mmCIF file of C-alpha atoms and ligand atoms in Angstrom:
data_model
loop_
_atom_site.group_PDB
_atom_site.id
_atom_site.type_symbol
_atom_site.label_atom_id
_atom_site.label_comp_id
_atom_site.label_asym_id
_atom_site.label_seq_id
_atom_site.Cartn_x
_atom_site.Cartn_y
_atom_site.Cartn_z
ATOM 1 C CA MET A 340 162.961 150.585 164.832
ATOM 2 C CA GLN A 341 165.309 148.197 162.323
ATOM 3 C CA GLU A 342 166.851 145.529 164.243
ATOM 4 C CA ILE A 343 170.803 145.626 163.611
ATOM 5 C CA SER A 344 171.777 142.165 162.910
ATOM 6 C CA GLN A 345 175.326 140.961 161.945
ATOM 7 C CA LYS A 346 174.937 139.549 158.608
ATOM 8 C CA LYS A 347 173.232 142.413 156.784
ATOM 9 C CA LYS A 348 175.582 144.527 155.201
ATOM 10 C CA VAL A 349 175.138 148.835 156.123
ATOM 11 C CA LEU A 350 174.151 150.762 153.321
ATOM 12 C CA TYR A 351 174.342 154.932 154.295
ATOM 13 C CA SER A 352 172.298 157.294 151.780
ATOM 14 C CA ALA A 353 171.069 161.159 153.034
ATOM 15 C CA VAL A 354 169.785 164.051 151.717
ATOM 16 C CA GLN A 355 170.281 167.975 152.387
ATOM 17 C CA PRO A 356 167.357 169.231 153.912
ATOM 18 C CA SER A 357 168.141 172.975 152.064
ATOM 19 C CA GLY A 358 165.323 173.734 149.408
ATOM 20 C CA ASP A 359 162.670 171.683 147.557
ATOM 21 C CA LEU A 360 163.333 167.839 146.388
ATOM 22 C CA THR A 361 163.380 167.594 142.927
ATOM 23 C CA ILE A 362 162.689 164.637 141.130
ATOM 24 C CA GLY A 363 166.030 164.746 140.017
ATOM 25 C CA ASN A 364 167.065 163.577 143.593
ATOM 26 C CA TYR A 365 163.916 161.371 144.351
ATOM 27 C CA LEU A 366 165.247 159.368 140.994
ATOM 28 C CA GLY A 367 169.202 159.468 142.049
ATOM 29 C CA ALA A 368 168.776 158.848 145.947
ATOM 30 C CA ILE A 369 165.248 158.404 147.458
ATOM 31 C CA LYS A 370 163.988 155.621 144.880
ATOM 32 C CA ASN A 371 166.576 153.748 144.650
ATOM 33 C CA TRP A 372 167.385 153.319 148.549
ATOM 34 C CA VAL A 373 163.381 152.215 148.809
ATOM 35 C CA ALA A 374 164.361 149.161 146.659
ATOM 36 C CA LEU A 375 168.382 148.514 148.610
ATOM 37 C CA GLN A 376 166.330 148.525 152.511
ATOM 38 C CA GLU A 377 165.816 145.302 151.670
ATOM 39 C CA GLU A 378 168.830 144.102 151.574
ATOM 40 C CA TYR A 379 170.940 146.476 153.369
ATOM 41 C CA GLU A 380 171.122 147.679 157.406
ATOM 42 C CA CYS A 381 169.932 150.685 155.814
ATOM 43 C CA PHE A 382 170.644 154.548 157.689
ATOM 44 C CA TYR A 383 169.264 157.333 156.102
ATOM 45 C CA ALA A 384 170.123 160.947 157.211
ATOM 46 C CA MET A 385 168.727 163.742 156.941
ATOM 47 C CA ALA A 386 172.036 165.580 156.765
ATOM 48 C CA ASP A 387 171.507 169.494 158.156
ATOM 49 C CA MET A 388 175.358 169.889 159.209
ATOM 50 C CA HIS A 389 175.794 170.124 154.896
ATOM 51 C CA SER A 390 173.042 172.198 154.957
ATOM 52 C CA ILE A 391 174.725 175.498 156.819
ATOM 53 C CA THR A 392 177.564 175.787 154.652
ATOM 54 C CA VAL A 393 175.433 177.776 152.467
ATOM 55 C CA ARG A 394 173.160 181.301 154.175
ATOM 56 C CA GLN A 395 169.720 178.953 155.702
ATOM 57 C CA ASN A 396 167.025 180.535 157.984
ATOM 58 C CA PRO A 397 166.619 178.643 160.674
ATOM 59 C CA ALA A 398 162.665 178.254 161.422
ATOM 60 C CA THR A 399 163.244 177.501 157.591
ATOM 61 C CA LEU A 400 166.358 174.482 157.719
ATOM 62 C CA ARG A 401 163.812 172.828 160.979
ATOM 63 C CA GLN A 402 160.651 172.595 159.273
ATOM 64 C CA LYS A 403 162.191 171.450 156.047
ATOM 65 C CA THR A 404 164.008 168.595 157.316
ATOM 66 C CA LEU A 405 160.774 167.049 159.021
ATOM 67 C CA GLU A 406 159.499 167.112 156.181
ATOM 68 C CA LEU A 407 162.541 165.444 154.510
ATOM 69 C CA ALA A 408 161.639 162.489 157.539
ATOM 70 C CA ALA A 409 158.469 162.521 156.418
ATOM 71 C CA LEU A 410 159.072 162.650 152.605
ATOM 72 C CA TYR A 411 161.497 159.456 152.479
ATOM 73 C CA ILE A 412 158.842 158.098 154.512
ATOM 74 C CA ALA A 413 156.333 158.777 152.187
ATOM 75 C CA CYS A 414 158.143 157.894 149.140
ATOM 76 C CA GLY A 415 158.645 154.219 150.970
ATOM 77 C CA VAL A 416 161.305 154.202 153.101
ATOM 78 C CA ASN A 417 160.188 152.089 156.227
ATOM 79 C CA PRO A 418 161.555 153.682 159.270
ATOM 80 C CA GLU A 419 160.505 150.468 161.118
ATOM 81 C CA LYS A 420 163.330 148.639 158.653
ATOM 82 C CA CYS A 421 165.657 151.813 158.610
ATOM 83 C CA THR A 422 167.594 154.599 160.753
ATOM 84 C CA LEU A 423 166.007 157.792 159.666
ATOM 85 C CA TYR A 424 168.507 160.675 161.685
ATOM 86 C CA VAL A 425 169.023 163.503 161.683
ATOM 87 C CA GLN A 426 172.631 164.088 161.385
ATOM 88 C CA SER A 427 172.822 167.016 163.714
ATOM 89 C CA THR A 428 170.571 164.485 165.990
ATOM 90 C CA VAL A 429 173.909 162.433 166.530
ATOM 91 C CA PRO A 430 177.244 164.813 167.860
ATOM 92 C CA CYS A 431 179.550 162.279 166.064
ATOM 93 C CA HIS A 432 179.516 162.898 162.941
ATOM 94 C CA ALA A 433 180.887 166.453 163.987
ATOM 95 C CA GLU A 434 183.541 164.351 166.255
ATOM 96 C CA LEU A 435 184.576 162.584 163.227
ATOM 97 C CA THR A 436 184.814 165.532 161.228
ATOM 98 C CA TRP A 437 187.987 166.773 163.063
ATOM 99 C CA VAL A 438 190.138 163.783 163.267
ATOM 100 C CA LEU A 439 190.016 163.241 159.481
ATOM 101 C CA ASN A 440 189.996 166.738 158.600
ATOM 102 C CA THR A 441 193.958 165.820 159.750
ATOM 103 C CA PHE A 442 194.240 163.337 157.333
ATOM 104 C CA THR A 443 192.952 165.398 154.485
ATOM 105 C CA TYR A 444 194.613 167.686 152.341
ATOM 106 C CA VAL A 445 193.510 171.484 151.625
ATOM 107 C CA GLY A 446 194.578 171.272 147.836
ATOM 108 C CA GLU A 447 191.969 167.747 147.701
ATOM 109 C CA MET A 448 189.469 169.960 149.225
ATOM 110 C CA GLU A 449 190.208 173.343 146.810
ATOM 111 C CA ARG A 450 189.622 170.606 143.310
ATOM 112 C CA MET A 451 186.191 169.332 144.400
ATOM 113 C CA THR A 452 184.264 170.401 141.041
ATOM 114 C CA GLN A 453 181.147 171.330 143.706
ATOM 115 C CA PHE A 454 182.906 173.630 145.727
ATOM 116 C CA LYS A 455 184.346 174.746 142.835
ATOM 117 C CA ASP A 456 180.600 175.439 141.520
ATOM 118 C CA LYS A 457 179.580 176.898 144.717
ATOM 119 C CA SER A 458 182.044 178.974 145.323
ATOM 120 C CA SER A 459 180.916 180.874 142.446
ATOM 121 C CA LYS A 460 177.440 180.735 142.357
ATOM 122 C CA HIS A 461 178.250 182.051 146.447
ATOM 123 C CA ALA A 462 180.943 184.389 146.363
ATOM 124 C CA ASP A 463 180.061 186.569 148.938
ATOM 125 C CA ASN A 464 180.413 182.919 151.655
ATOM 126 C CA ILE A 465 183.726 180.886 150.193
ATOM 127 C CA ASN A 466 183.551 179.069 154.691
ATOM 128 C CA MET A 467 185.605 176.893 155.967
ATOM 129 C CA GLY A 468 182.265 174.788 156.076
ATOM 130 C CA LEU A 469 182.022 175.357 151.676
ATOM 131 C CA MET A 470 185.601 173.271 151.136
ATOM 132 C CA ASP A 471 185.510 171.231 155.285
ATOM 133 C CA TYR A 472 182.030 169.324 153.346
ATOM 134 C CA PRO A 473 183.224 166.436 151.572
ATOM 135 C CA VAL A 474 185.111 165.775 154.732
ATOM 136 C CA LEU A 475 181.892 165.643 156.052
ATOM 137 C CA MET A 476 180.566 163.626 154.012
ATOM 138 C CA ALA A 477 182.946 161.462 154.192
ATOM 139 C CA ALA A 478 183.177 161.122 158.099
ATOM 140 C CA ASP A 479 179.404 160.202 157.411
ATOM 141 C CA ILE A 480 179.482 156.656 155.650
ATOM 142 C CA LEU A 481 182.424 155.965 157.928
ATOM 143 C CA LEU A 482 180.976 156.232 161.323
ATOM 144 C CA TYR A 483 178.263 153.835 159.493
ATOM 145 C CA GLN A 484 180.924 150.961 158.333
ATOM 146 C CA ALA A 485 179.253 150.909 154.776
ATOM 147 C CA ASP A 486 179.893 148.933 152.869
ATOM 148 C CA VAL A 487 177.697 150.740 149.780
ATOM 149 C CA VAL A 488 176.484 154.463 149.022
ATOM 150 C CA PRO A 489 173.509 154.924 146.689
ATOM 151 C CA VAL A 490 174.140 158.596 144.911
ATOM 152 C CA GLY A 491 173.026 160.221 141.421
ATOM 153 C CA VAL A 492 176.356 160.287 139.563
ATOM 154 C CA ASP A 493 177.150 164.268 141.519
ATOM 155 C CA GLN A 494 177.998 162.773 144.207
ATOM 156 C CA LYS A 495 180.807 160.227 143.089
ATOM 157 C CA GLN A 496 183.243 163.020 143.616
ATOM 158 C CA HIS A 497 183.044 163.153 146.837
ATOM 159 C CA LEU A 498 182.764 158.983 146.553
ATOM 160 C CA GLU A 499 186.043 158.424 145.645
ATOM 161 C CA ILE A 500 187.488 161.393 148.374
ATOM 162 C CA THR A 501 185.686 158.911 151.509
ATOM 163 C CA ARG A 502 187.822 156.257 149.691
ATOM 164 C CA ASP A 503 190.967 158.072 150.276
ATOM 165 C CA ILE A 504 190.693 158.907 153.195
ATOM 166 C CA ALA A 505 189.862 155.691 154.770
ATOM 167 C CA ASN A 506 192.892 154.082 153.034
ATOM 168 C CA ARG A 507 195.043 156.556 153.574
ATOM 169 C CA PHE A 508 194.652 156.397 157.209
ATOM 170 C CA ASN A 509 193.581 151.752 157.200
ATOM 171 C CA ASN A 510 197.732 152.372 156.306
ATOM 172 C CA ILE A 511 198.797 154.604 158.829
ATOM 173 C CA TYR A 512 196.738 152.575 161.445
ATOM 174 C CA SER A 513 195.546 149.474 160.871
ATOM 175 C CA PRO A 514 192.426 148.608 159.427
ATOM 176 C CA THR A 515 189.690 150.951 160.443
ATOM 177 C CA PHE A 516 187.095 151.900 158.689
ATOM 178 C CA LYS A 517 185.482 149.961 156.009
ATOM 179 C CA VAL A 518 186.376 150.989 151.758
ATOM 180 C CA PRO A 519 182.832 151.590 151.465
ATOM 181 C CA GLU A 520 181.176 151.297 147.020
ATOM 182 C CA PRO A 521 179.434 154.228 145.473
ATOM 183 C CA ILE A 522 175.903 152.352 144.230
ATOM 184 C CA ILE A 523 174.228 154.602 140.949
ATOM 185 C CA MET A 524 171.968 153.963 139.264
ATOM 186 C CA LYS A 525 172.247 152.713 135.309
ATOM 187 C CA VAL A 526 169.315 155.464 135.116
ATOM 188 C CA GLY A 527 168.422 157.884 136.612
ATOM 189 C CA ALA A 528 171.475 158.881 138.093
ATOM 190 C CA LYS A 529 172.101 162.455 136.451
ATOM 191 C CA ILE A 530 168.985 163.881 135.676
ATOM 192 C CA ASN A 531 169.018 166.619 133.594
ATOM 193 C CA SER A 532 167.074 170.160 133.615
ATOM 194 C CA LEU A 533 164.561 170.900 131.278
ATOM 195 C CA GLN A 534 165.751 173.875 130.238
ATOM 196 C CA GLU A 535 169.110 173.625 129.959
ATOM 197 C CA PRO A 536 169.252 169.425 128.811
ATOM 198 C CA GLU A 537 172.777 168.947 128.784
ATOM 199 C CA LYS A 538 173.701 170.161 132.758
ATOM 200 C CA LYS A 539 171.917 168.915 135.799
ATOM 201 C CA MET A 540 168.627 169.717 137.597
ATOM 202 C CA SER A 541 169.225 171.307 140.548
ATOM 203 C CA LYS A 542 167.104 172.327 144.052
ATOM 204 C CA SER A 543 169.169 175.674 142.828
ATOM 205 C CA ASP A 544 167.707 176.782 139.531
ATOM 206 C CA THR A 545 166.697 180.241 139.701
ATOM 207 C CA ASN A 546 165.035 179.343 135.909
ATOM 208 C CA VAL A 547 161.839 177.392 137.674
ATOM 209 C CA ASN A 548 160.981 175.669 134.685
ATOM 210 C CA ALA A 549 164.983 174.095 134.579
ATOM 211 C CA SER A 550 163.409 171.733 137.770
ATOM 212 C CA VAL A 551 160.336 169.604 138.755
ATOM 213 C CA PHE A 552 159.791 169.691 142.817
ATOM 214 C CA LEU A 553 158.917 166.592 144.429
ATOM 215 C CA SER A 554 156.197 169.379 145.726
ATOM 216 C CA ASP A 555 154.827 170.757 141.900
ATOM 217 C CA ASP A 556 151.245 170.115 141.167
ATOM 218 C CA ARG A 557 150.054 168.877 138.639
ATOM 219 C CA ASP A 558 149.203 171.222 136.655
ATOM 220 C CA ALA A 559 152.785 172.634 137.642
ATOM 221 C CA VAL A 560 154.176 168.787 136.373
ATOM 222 C CA MET A 561 152.335 169.741 132.525
ATOM 223 C CA ARG A 562 153.609 172.942 131.975
ATOM 224 C CA LYS A 563 157.136 172.372 132.914
ATOM 225 C CA PHE A 564 157.210 169.706 130.373
ATOM 226 C CA LYS A 565 155.550 170.936 127.770
ATOM 227 C CA ARG A 566 157.933 174.055 128.316
ATOM 228 C CA ALA A 567 160.719 170.947 128.014
ATOM 229 C CA VAL A 568 163.696 172.441 125.407
ATOM 230 C CA THR A 569 164.031 169.204 123.167
ATOM 231 C CA ASP A 570 165.810 169.877 119.223
ATOM 232 C CA SER A 571 164.344 170.606 115.488
ATOM 233 C CA GLN A 572 164.163 167.214 114.880
ATOM 234 C CA THR A 573 160.929 164.779 115.083
ATOM 235 C CA SER A 574 161.341 161.039 116.749
ATOM 236 C CA VAL A 575 161.686 159.575 120.264
ATOM 237 C CA ARG A 576 164.826 158.474 119.247
ATOM 238 C CA PHE A 577 167.509 158.439 123.050
ATOM 239 C CA ASP A 578 170.847 159.205 121.771
ATOM 240 C CA PRO A 579 171.853 161.794 124.739
ATOM 241 C CA THR A 580 174.723 163.227 122.559
ATOM 242 C CA GLN A 581 172.371 164.881 119.947
ATOM 243 C CA LYS A 582 169.672 164.731 121.960
ATOM 244 C CA PRO A 583 169.933 165.624 125.053
ATOM 245 C CA GLY A 584 165.963 166.860 125.436
ATOM 246 C CA VAL A 585 164.528 163.484 124.357
ATOM 247 C CA SER A 586 166.443 161.929 126.214
ATOM 248 C CA ASN A 587 166.701 163.372 129.418
ATOM 249 C CA LEU A 588 162.117 163.102 128.965
ATOM 250 C CA LEU A 589 162.720 159.488 128.111
ATOM 251 C CA THR A 590 164.597 158.467 130.981
ATOM 252 C CA ILE A 591 162.247 160.309 133.326
ATOM 253 C CA TYR A 592 159.650 158.178 131.413
ATOM 254 C CA SER A 593 161.782 154.692 132.221
ATOM 255 C CA VAL A 594 162.097 155.353 135.121
ATOM 256 C CA PHE A 595 159.148 157.260 136.764
ATOM 257 C CA SER A 596 156.555 153.873 134.604
ATOM 258 C CA GLY A 597 160.017 150.585 135.660
ATOM 259 C CA LYS A 598 159.779 150.603 131.693
ATOM 260 C CA THR A 599 163.731 150.305 129.602
ATOM 261 C CA ILE A 600 164.720 153.061 127.588
ATOM 262 C CA GLU A 601 163.989 150.557 124.705
ATOM 263 C CA GLU A 602 160.754 150.245 125.507
ATOM 264 C CA ALA A 603 160.185 153.374 125.963
ATOM 265 C CA GLU A 604 161.653 154.437 123.019
ATOM 266 C CA ARG A 605 158.392 151.646 121.182
ATOM 267 C CA ASP A 606 155.970 153.852 122.707
ATOM 268 C CA PHE A 607 156.449 156.580 121.528
ATOM 269 C CA GLU A 608 157.641 155.179 117.856
ATOM 270 C CA GLY A 609 155.833 157.514 115.343
ATOM 271 C CA LYS A 610 154.368 160.209 118.260
ATOM 272 C CA GLY A 611 154.853 163.749 118.014
ATOM 273 C CA TYR A 612 156.480 165.426 120.618
ATOM 274 C CA GLY A 613 153.890 167.099 122.539
ATOM 275 C CA ASP A 614 151.924 163.638 122.387
ATOM 276 C CA PHE A 615 156.041 162.620 124.579
ATOM 277 C CA LYS A 616 156.182 165.270 126.506
ATOM 278 C CA LEU A 617 152.527 165.056 127.739
ATOM 279 C CA ALA A 618 152.673 161.339 128.861
ATOM 280 C CA VAL A 619 156.635 161.777 130.737
ATOM 281 C CA GLY A 620 154.527 164.916 132.575
ATOM 282 C CA GLU A 621 151.512 162.194 133.707
ATOM 283 C CA VAL A 622 153.804 159.067 134.186
ATOM 284 C CA VAL A 623 155.557 161.675 137.251
ATOM 285 C CA ALA A 624 152.556 163.455 138.284
ATOM 286 C CA ASP A 625 150.869 160.525 138.630
ATOM 287 C CA ALA A 626 153.817 159.739 140.538
ATOM 288 C CA LEU A 627 154.276 161.975 142.136
ATOM 289 C CA ALA A 628 150.490 162.775 143.878
ATOM 290 C CA PRO A 629 150.263 159.792 146.517
ATOM 291 C CA ILE A 630 153.590 160.937 147.512
ATOM 292 C CA GLN A 631 152.784 164.440 148.824
ATOM 293 C CA ALA A 632 149.626 163.285 150.337
ATOM 294 C CA GLU A 633 151.145 160.904 152.007
ATOM 295 C CA GLN A 634 153.643 163.816 153.471
ATOM 296 C CA LYS A 635 150.950 165.667 154.141
ATOM 297 C CA ARG A 636 149.601 163.116 156.493
ATOM 298 C CA LEU A 637 152.331 162.467 158.454
ATOM 299 C CA LEU A 638 153.343 166.015 158.499
ATOM 300 C CA ALA A 639 149.894 166.043 159.966
ATOM 301 C CA ASP A 640 151.531 163.821 162.697
ATOM 302 C CA LYS A 641 154.701 165.543 164.251
ATOM 303 C CA GLY A 642 154.170 163.792 167.438
ATOM 304 C CA TYR A 643 155.502 159.944 165.597
ATOM 305 C CA LEU A 644 157.361 161.636 163.090
ATOM 306 C CA ASN A 645 159.762 163.174 166.367
ATOM 307 C CA GLU A 646 159.111 159.263 168.106
ATOM 308 C CA VAL A 647 161.294 157.972 164.171
ATOM 309 C CA LEU A 648 163.842 160.800 164.703
ATOM 310 C CA THR A 649 164.748 159.684 168.054
ATOM 311 C CA ALA A 650 164.254 155.814 167.459
ATOM 312 C CA GLY A 651 167.349 157.464 164.473
ATOM 313 C CA ALA A 652 169.340 159.429 166.592
ATOM 314 C CA SER A 653 169.500 156.814 169.019
ATOM 315 C CA GLN A 654 170.581 153.590 166.589
ATOM 316 C CA ALA A 655 172.105 155.798 164.826
ATOM 317 C CA TYR A 656 174.669 156.934 167.929
ATOM 318 C CA ARG A 657 175.036 153.875 168.976
ATOM 319 C CA ALA A 658 177.293 152.724 165.976
ATOM 320 C CA ALA A 659 179.188 155.518 165.261
ATOM 321 C CA ARG A 660 180.067 156.022 168.564
ATOM 322 C CA LYS A 661 182.182 152.661 168.435
ATOM 323 C CA THR A 662 184.076 153.828 165.031
ATOM 324 C CA LEU A 663 184.909 156.493 166.927
ATOM 325 C CA ALA A 664 185.988 155.072 169.754
ATOM 326 C CA LYS A 665 188.576 152.497 167.377
ATOM 327 C CA VAL A 666 189.027 156.599 165.599
ATOM 328 C CA TYR A 667 190.116 157.923 169.173
ATOM 329 C CA ARG A 668 192.034 155.032 170.750
ATOM 330 C CA LYS A 669 193.994 155.051 167.661
ATOM 331 C CA VAL A 670 194.812 158.254 166.803
ATOM 332 C CA GLY A 671 196.343 157.988 170.375
ATOM 333 C CA PHE A 672 193.315 159.998 172.404
ATOM 334 C CA TYR A 673 193.846 160.537 176.293
ATOM 335 C CA GLN A 674 191.284 157.058 177.109
ATOM 336 C CA LEU A 675 189.653 158.059 180.713
ATOM 337 C CA ASP A 676 189.839 154.961 183.504
ATOM 338 C CA LYS A 677 185.920 153.540 183.725
HETATM 339 P P1 LIG B 2153 171.870 166.313 147.603
HETATM 340 O O1 LIG B 2153 171.009 167.187 148.563
HETATM 341 O O2 LIG B 2153 172.066 167.450 146.902
HETATM 342 O O3 LIG B 2153 171.482 165.627 146.496
HETATM 343 C C1 LIG B 2153 170.538 164.085 146.995
HETATM 344 C C2 LIG B 2153 170.724 162.972 146.808
HETATM 345 O O4 LIG B 2153 170.385 163.647 145.291
HETATM 346 C C3 LIG B 2153 171.692 163.597 144.263
HETATM 347 N N1 LIG B 2153 170.893 164.112 142.989
HETATM 348 C C4 LIG B 2153 170.798 163.555 142.040
HETATM 349 N N2 LIG B 2153 170.479 161.997 140.538
HETATM 350 C C5 LIG B 2153 170.421 163.148 139.703
HETATM 351 N N3 LIG B 2153 169.325 163.201 139.150
HETATM 352 C C6 LIG B 2153 170.043 165.351 139.802
HETATM 353 N N4 LIG B 2153 169.708 165.851 138.864
HETATM 354 C C7 LIG B 2153 170.286 165.485 141.398
HETATM 355 N N5 LIG B 2153 170.343 166.110 141.898
HETATM 356 C C8 LIG B 2153 171.224 165.390 142.426
HETATM 357 C C9 LIG B 2153 172.253 163.227 144.818
HETATM 358 O O5 LIG B 2153 173.890 162.821 143.773
HETATM 359 C C10 LIG B 2153 172.060 162.698 146.236
HETATM 360 O O6 LIG B 2153 173.013 161.053 146.360
HETATM 361 N N6 LIG B 2153 175.994 165.371 150.074
HETATM 362 C C11 LIG B 2153 174.559 164.610 149.588
HETATM 363 C C12 LIG B 2153 174.005 164.596 150.563
HETATM 364 C C13 LIG B 2153 174.720 164.116 151.532
HETATM 365 C C14 LIG B 2153 175.632 162.684 151.545
HETATM 366 C C15 LIG B 2153 176.072 161.517 153.222
HETATM 367 C C16 LIG B 2153 174.794 161.504 150.571
HETATM 368 C C17 LIG B 2153 175.727 163.574 153.268
HETATM 369 N N7 LIG B 2153 176.667 163.198 153.231
HETATM 370 C C18 LIG B 2153 175.898 160.387 152.567
HETATM 371 C C19 LIG B 2153 175.780 160.769 150.986
HETATM 372 C C20 LIG B 2153 176.167 159.904 151.349
HETATM 373 C C21 LIG B 2153 173.897 165.667 148.940
HETATM 374 O O7 LIG B 2153 174.566 166.787 149.637
HETATM 375 O O8 LIG B 2153 172.871 165.689 148.332
#
């Protein structure tokens, strides 16, 4: 369990345990968490309360939540240094969401890009939770007084509304919430589909060749990269406007290999797309293999995972309830005599 220090700045981030995670989730979020865990006091959640805004199979959601916990650790998130917990095990998230709802306008939520996207994808289930999702996310972040929130580009708008809600509350009452800053990496914060390279790679894409999942075996990884859409030219050059497919592959290669985009371009000077795709597939498959093996090993030790999540829940609760108590006092909720 991490020692809560007064000096370190606080970092908060989370991933939804619904669906299979893609290399986009890894490069846009989890990989950076590992690098940041030394510098910050980190809270990493499995956002299962977010997941139920879209219908889930209960047994699958429970299993995926555990798999996600194992994945965080397998990717290098150290439970001795960070607080790892399941969102629904800390009741403060739902409680703060209710209060923050009264500081959020319906029009703001209707304008959220992800709400509009998800509403069109799930037209039969445009529930209040789907619309309220950014407020729950704001509650997640604000409960822990987070200074920074590492996310991919697609979550930027939710971070902006979090800042707006925090400022609004702070201005009406007095400074209560830290106003968080997003951390969005220059390279890797938007990994695109291998089939439609102008679109984000997504867990829920119906085209199986569009996304590389963290659970894909070497054959699947190689096959998907081999089929990746490029262009009719021949040069491996980074140019997202003219060459979105090649640029996306260069980005993936660069982040997985630890090389800069320029170094990556140099690696493929004079080489054809066939060799290039093969090399990208290899660097990804090589990186995923040890993560998959470690995740499998961890999942065989449910007792250990449960210990981590139990400790994480109480550590997270201790931090969250302080903020919640402050908020309840400020809005005028009755305080019982102790
Ligand atoms: P989620 O589960 O959709 O995605 C988790 C993280 O992965 C990033 N990401 C990507 N990055 C690069 N390229 C991609 N193609 C790509 N796809 C996804 C996302 O930006 C995100 O960082 N609402 C959040 C989870 C959440 C959260 C929070 C995040 C709940 N509470 C508080 C930060 C702070 C979500 O659905 O992410």
